[in-house]
mmCIF file of C-alpha atoms in Angstrom:
data_model
loop_
_atom_site.group_PDB
_atom_site.id
_atom_site.type_symbol
_atom_site.label_atom_id
_atom_site.label_comp_id
_atom_site.label_asym_id
_atom_site.label_seq_id
_atom_site.Cartn_x
_atom_site.Cartn_y
_atom_site.Cartn_z
ATOM 1 C CA MET A 12 142.563 161.397 102.202
ATOM 2 C CA ALA A 13 139.437 162.739 103.881
ATOM 3 C CA ASP A 14 141.191 162.859 107.259
ATOM 4 C CA LEU A 15 144.168 164.691 105.753
ATOM 5 C CA VAL A 16 141.904 167.303 104.200
ATOM 6 C CA THR A 17 140.085 167.720 107.503
ATOM 7 C CA ARG A 18 143.365 168.233 109.351
ATOM 8 C CA ARG A 19 144.655 170.674 106.757
ATOM 9 C CA ASP A 20 141.409 172.640 106.963
ATOM 10 C CA PHE A 21 141.716 172.683 110.755
ATOM 11 C CA LEU A 22 145.263 174.017 110.608
ATOM 12 C CA VAL A 23 144.477 176.625 107.988
ATOM 13 C CA GLN A 24 141.394 177.848 109.808
ATOM 14 C CA SER A 25 143.176 177.853 113.158
ATOM 15 C CA ALA A 26 146.391 179.559 112.147
ATOM 16 C CA LEU A 27 146.039 181.387 108.863
ATOM 17 C CA TYR A 28 142.540 182.776 109.274
ATOM 18 C CA GLY A 29 142.397 183.041 113.051
ATOM 19 C CA GLY A 30 143.660 186.606 113.460
ATOM 20 C CA ALA A 31 145.015 186.301 117.007
ATOM 21 C CA LEU A 32 146.638 182.965 116.282
ATOM 22 C CA TRP A 33 148.224 184.188 113.064
ATOM 23 C CA ALA A 34 149.531 187.270 114.857
ATOM 24 C CA ALA A 35 150.998 185.135 117.645
ATOM 25 C CA LEU A 36 152.737 182.905 115.126
ATOM 26 C CA ASN A 37 154.521 185.954 113.786
ATOM 27 C CA VAL A 38 155.566 187.490 117.097
ATOM 28 C CA PRO A 39 159.377 187.396 117.329
ATOM 29 C CA ARG A 40 160.547 184.924 119.968
ATOM 30 C CA PRO A 41 164.326 185.477 120.054
ATOM 31 C CA ARG A 42 164.874 183.902 123.483
ATOM 32 C CA ALA A 43 162.862 180.791 122.611
ATOM 33 C CA LEU A 44 164.725 180.638 119.310
ATOM 34 C CA ALA A 45 168.084 180.736 121.085
ATOM 35 C CA ALA A 46 167.003 178.111 123.627
ATOM 36 C CA ALA A 47 165.747 175.744 120.915
ATOM 37 C CA ALA A 48 169.026 176.116 119.045
ATOM 38 C CA VAL A 49 171.002 175.074 122.119
ATOM 39 C CA SER A 50 169.083 171.994 123.192
ATOM 40 C CA THR A 51 166.029 169.797 122.699
ATOM 41 C CA ASP A 52 166.146 168.727 126.343
ATOM 42 C CA PRO A 53 163.481 169.952 128.808
ATOM 43 C CA VAL A 54 164.147 173.358 130.325
ATOM 44 C CA VAL A 55 160.907 174.153 132.171
ATOM 45 C CA LEU A 56 158.851 170.976 132.007
ATOM 46 C CA THR A 57 159.664 168.088 134.306
ATOM 47 C CA ALA A 58 159.980 164.655 132.729
ATOM 48 C CA ALA A 59 156.416 163.814 133.796
ATOM 49 C CA GLU A 60 155.059 167.149 132.531
ATOM 50 C CA TRP A 61 156.895 166.658 129.217
ATOM 51 C CA ARG A 62 155.163 163.289 128.732
ATOM 52 C CA THR A 63 151.776 164.778 129.569
ATOM 53 C CA VAL A 64 152.173 167.747 127.240
ATOM 54 C CA GLU A 65 153.388 165.440 124.486
ATOM 55 C CA ALA A 66 150.364 163.173 125.023
ATOM 56 C CA ILE A 67 147.903 166.084 124.969
ATOM 57 C CA ALA A 68 149.431 167.570 121.822
ATOM 58 C CA ALA A 69 149.325 164.137 120.180
ATOM 59 C CA ARG A 70 145.543 164.061 120.610
ATOM 60 C CA ILE A 71 145.069 167.647 119.397
ATOM 61 C CA ILE A 72 147.019 166.924 116.193
ATOM 62 C CA PRO A 73 147.177 163.122 116.069
ATOM 63 C CA THR A 74 149.402 160.944 113.944
ATOM 64 C CA ASP A 75 147.616 158.962 111.233
ATOM 65 C CA GLU A 76 148.553 158.692 107.561
ATOM 66 C CA ALA A 77 150.125 162.090 108.048
ATOM 67 C CA PRO A 78 152.567 163.104 110.805
ATOM 68 C CA GLY A 79 151.209 164.873 113.845
ATOM 69 C CA ALA A 80 152.333 166.856 116.861
ATOM 70 C CA THR A 81 154.623 164.084 118.088
ATOM 71 C CA GLU A 82 156.631 163.954 114.860
ATOM 72 C CA ALA A 83 156.770 167.765 114.798
ATOM 73 C CA ASN A 84 158.261 167.768 118.329
ATOM 74 C CA VAL A 85 155.631 170.253 119.468
ATOM 75 C CA VAL A 86 156.448 169.569 123.117
ATOM 76 C CA ASN A 87 159.947 171.003 122.623
ATOM 77 C CA PHE A 88 158.503 174.225 121.212
ATOM 78 C CA ILE A 89 156.136 174.512 124.177
ATOM 79 C CA ASP A 90 158.941 173.907 126.674
ATOM 80 C CA LYS A 91 161.165 176.569 125.105
ATOM 81 C CA ALA A 92 158.275 179.044 124.833
ATOM 82 C CA LEU A 93 157.414 178.581 128.525
ATOM 83 C CA ALA A 94 161.057 179.064 129.431
ATOM 84 C CA ASN A 95 161.181 182.373 127.620
ATOM 85 C CA GLU A 96 158.573 184.638 125.974
ATOM 86 C CA ASP A 97 155.586 182.724 127.377
ATOM 87 C CA ALA A 98 156.989 182.353 130.884
ATOM 88 C CA ALA A 99 153.880 184.026 132.320
ATOM 89 C CA LEU A 100 151.962 180.875 131.401
ATOM 90 C CA LYS A 101 154.193 178.565 133.469
ATOM 91 C CA PRO A 102 151.944 178.616 136.561
ATOM 92 C CA ALA A 103 148.881 177.906 134.417
ATOM 93 C CA TYR A 104 150.640 174.965 132.777
ATOM 94 C CA GLN A 105 151.883 173.552 136.072
ATOM 95 C CA ALA A 106 148.403 173.751 137.590
ATOM 96 C CA GLY A 107 146.670 172.594 134.409
ATOM 97 C CA LEU A 108 148.863 169.536 133.920
ATOM 98 C CA LYS A 109 148.286 168.448 137.524
ATOM 99 C CA ALA A 110 144.569 168.981 137.030
ATOM 100 C CA ILE A 111 144.530 166.931 133.808
ATOM 101 C CA ASP A 112 146.057 164.036 135.728
ATOM 102 C CA ALA A 113 143.562 164.528 138.568
ATOM 103 C CA VAL A 114 140.660 164.307 136.111
ATOM 104 C CA SER A 115 142.208 161.259 134.440
ATOM 105 C CA VAL A 116 142.786 159.451 137.725
ATOM 106 C CA LYS A 117 139.242 160.151 138.904
ATOM 107 C CA ARG A 118 137.767 158.960 135.635
ATOM 108 C CA PHE A 119 140.082 156.099 134.681
ATOM 109 C CA ARG A 120 142.421 155.606 137.678
ATOM 110 C CA LYS A 121 145.476 156.389 135.566
ATOM 111 C CA ALA A 122 147.532 159.479 134.751
ATOM 112 C CA PHE A 123 146.690 161.096 131.406
ATOM 113 C CA ALA A 124 149.824 159.891 129.602
ATOM 114 C CA GLU A 125 148.995 156.304 130.549
ATOM 115 C CA LEU A 126 145.471 156.346 129.085
ATOM 116 C CA ALA A 127 144.405 154.813 125.786
ATOM 117 C CA PRO A 128 143.816 157.367 122.990
ATOM 118 C CA ALA A 129 140.020 157.080 123.243
ATOM 119 C CA GLU A 130 140.206 157.700 126.994
ATOM 120 C CA GLN A 131 142.491 160.691 126.469
ATOM 121 C CA ASP A 132 140.011 162.113 123.965
ATOM 122 C CA GLU A 133 137.219 161.695 126.496
ATOM 123 C CA VAL A 134 139.188 163.594 129.121
ATOM 124 C CA LEU A 135 140.170 166.393 126.738
ATOM 125 C CA THR A 136 136.604 166.784 125.487
ATOM 126 C CA ALA A 137 135.466 167.303 129.069
ATOM 127 C CA VAL A 138 138.337 169.723 129.736
ATOM 128 C CA GLU A 139 137.649 171.721 126.572
ATOM 129 C CA GLY A 140 134.003 172.036 127.556
ATOM 130 C CA GLY A 141 134.910 173.187 131.051
ATOM 131 C CA LYS A 142 133.046 170.250 132.583
ATOM 132 C CA ALA A 143 135.909 168.031 133.730
ATOM 133 C CA ASP A 144 134.948 166.189 136.899
ATOM 134 C CA GLY A 145 137.847 166.386 139.325
ATOM 135 C CA TRP A 146 139.307 169.655 138.018
ATOM 136 C CA PRO A 147 140.393 171.682 141.076
ATOM 137 C CA LYS A 148 138.448 174.842 141.804
ATOM 138 C CA GLY A 149 140.301 178.121 141.741
ATOM 139 C CA GLY A 150 143.244 178.990 139.528
ATOM 140 C CA VAL A 151 143.234 178.261 135.810
ATOM 141 C CA THR A 152 139.941 176.936 134.462
ATOM 142 C CA ALA A 153 139.772 173.737 132.429
ATOM 143 C CA ALA A 154 138.575 175.541 129.302
ATOM 144 C CA ASP A 155 141.253 178.242 129.542
ATOM 145 C CA PHE A 156 144.015 175.685 129.998
ATOM 146 C CA PHE A 157 142.825 173.691 127.003
ATOM 147 C CA ALA A 158 142.672 176.855 124.880
ATOM 148 C CA ALA A 159 146.268 177.701 125.827
ATOM 149 C CA ILE A 160 147.748 174.281 125.107
ATOM 150 C CA ARG A 161 145.705 173.936 121.913
ATOM 151 C CA ALA A 162 147.072 177.264 120.656
ATOM 152 C CA HIS A 163 150.636 176.305 121.601
ATOM 153 C CA THR A 164 150.206 172.965 119.827
ATOM 154 C CA VAL A 165 149.169 174.652 116.593
ATOM 155 C CA PHE A 166 152.025 177.164 116.973
ATOM 156 C CA GLY A 167 154.523 174.372 117.492
ATOM 157 C CA PHE A 168 153.224 172.421 114.527
ATOM 158 C CA LEU A 169 153.350 175.353 112.105
ATOM 159 C CA CYS A 170 156.153 177.573 113.388
ATOM 160 C CA ASP A 171 159.517 177.913 111.721
ATOM 161 C CA PRO A 172 161.522 174.797 112.725
ATOM 162 C CA SER A 173 164.212 176.993 114.251
ATOM 163 C CA TYR A 174 161.840 177.626 117.181
ATOM 164 C CA GLY A 175 161.981 173.987 118.246
ATOM 165 C CA GLY A 176 158.790 172.630 116.693
ATOM 166 C CA ASN A 177 157.729 171.693 113.156
ATOM 167 C CA ARG A 178 160.594 169.189 113.032
ATOM 168 C CA ASP A 179 161.540 168.216 109.462
ATOM 169 C CA TYR A 180 158.894 170.704 108.246
ATOM 170 C CA VAL A 181 156.132 168.172 108.917
ATOM 171 C CA GLY A 182 153.608 170.879 109.811
ATOM 172 C CA TRP A 183 154.307 172.861 106.670
ATOM 173 C CA ARG A 184 154.100 169.705 104.567
ATOM 174 C CA VAL A 185 150.700 168.783 106.010
ATOM 175 C CA ALA A 186 149.362 172.328 105.683
ATOM 176 C CA GLY A 187 150.694 172.652 102.124
ATOM 177 C CA TYR A 188 152.866 175.662 102.998
ATOM 178 C CA PRO A 189 156.158 175.731 101.040
ATOM 179 C CA GLY A 190 158.008 177.855 103.599
ATOM 180 C CA ARG A 191 159.288 181.410 103.624
ATOM 181 C CA GLN A 192 160.412 182.715 100.268
ATOM 182 C CA HIS A 193 161.539 186.249 101.088
ATOM 183 C CA ASP A 194 165.064 185.147 101.955
ATOM 184 C CA ARG A 195 165.320 183.620 98.485
ATOM 185 C CA GLY A 196 164.100 186.732 96.677
ATOM 186 C CA GLY A 197 160.401 186.124 97.153
ATOM 187 C CA TYR A 198 157.989 184.610 94.656
ATOM 188 C CA THR A 199 158.533 185.290 90.971
ATOM 189 C CA LYS A 200 155.774 186.616 88.739
ATOM 190 C CA GLU A 201 155.572 183.219 87.066
ATOM 191 C CA GLN A 202 155.142 181.486 90.412
ATOM 192 C CA MET A 203 152.461 183.965 91.450
ATOM 193 C CA ILE A 204 150.337 183.224 88.379
ATOM 194 C CA GLY A 205 150.963 179.480 88.422
ATOM 195 C CA GLN A 206 153.263 179.265 85.410
ATOM 196 C CA ALA A 207 156.266 178.097 87.448
ATOM 197 C CA PRO A 208 156.421 175.695 90.374
ATOM 198 C CA ILE A 209 157.035 176.852 93.917
ATOM 199 C CA VAL A 210 159.831 174.747 95.339
ATOM 200 C CA PRO A 211 159.242 174.056 99.038
ATOM 201 C CA VAL A 212 161.975 174.967 101.488
ATOM 202 C CA TRP A 213 162.635 171.321 102.456
ATOM 203 C CA ALA A 214 163.442 170.470 98.834
ATOM 204 C CA LYS A 215 166.240 173.055 98.944
ATOM 205 C CA GLU A 216 168.097 171.336 101.769
#
């Protein structure tokens, strides 16, 4: 239970109270939405990049007694975002994913996706701190790349499922968010003051 509370606090603090993150979550992404509706296959990421992004996201929001980024299919959200509204970040991702593998190979002689979870955490901690031995000079910095993929991971975990992430509402379930209510008439007065239950969106389906 303690780990679940910690994760929920992390998500709430990151998305709901982080102004820039909250704003980004609410930016319309019609092209990404359309792409996610068509397919869950990679559009921008290569098969190797897909595995690496999935592995990184899985360490940012890991699976334990609660589902994590893998179950939420965060990698699909990231792929569709990079193919559309966030296309400007494609070069940073391509360089950053190669650099992550370079750091991993120098440290553990394996690509990032092949490392044990503890080894992946060690690599990501170094990358987040901007002190990753083996990170190429020039281009995207280690810290900036980590900030970008961390933000995308949180987006993909908490976004509306129609955007390709938050599969089966797992992010909303973990965060305790019942889903949008405006399309069902909004919250009633009784729900607002706690006299009537708020039925989560997944219970309606």
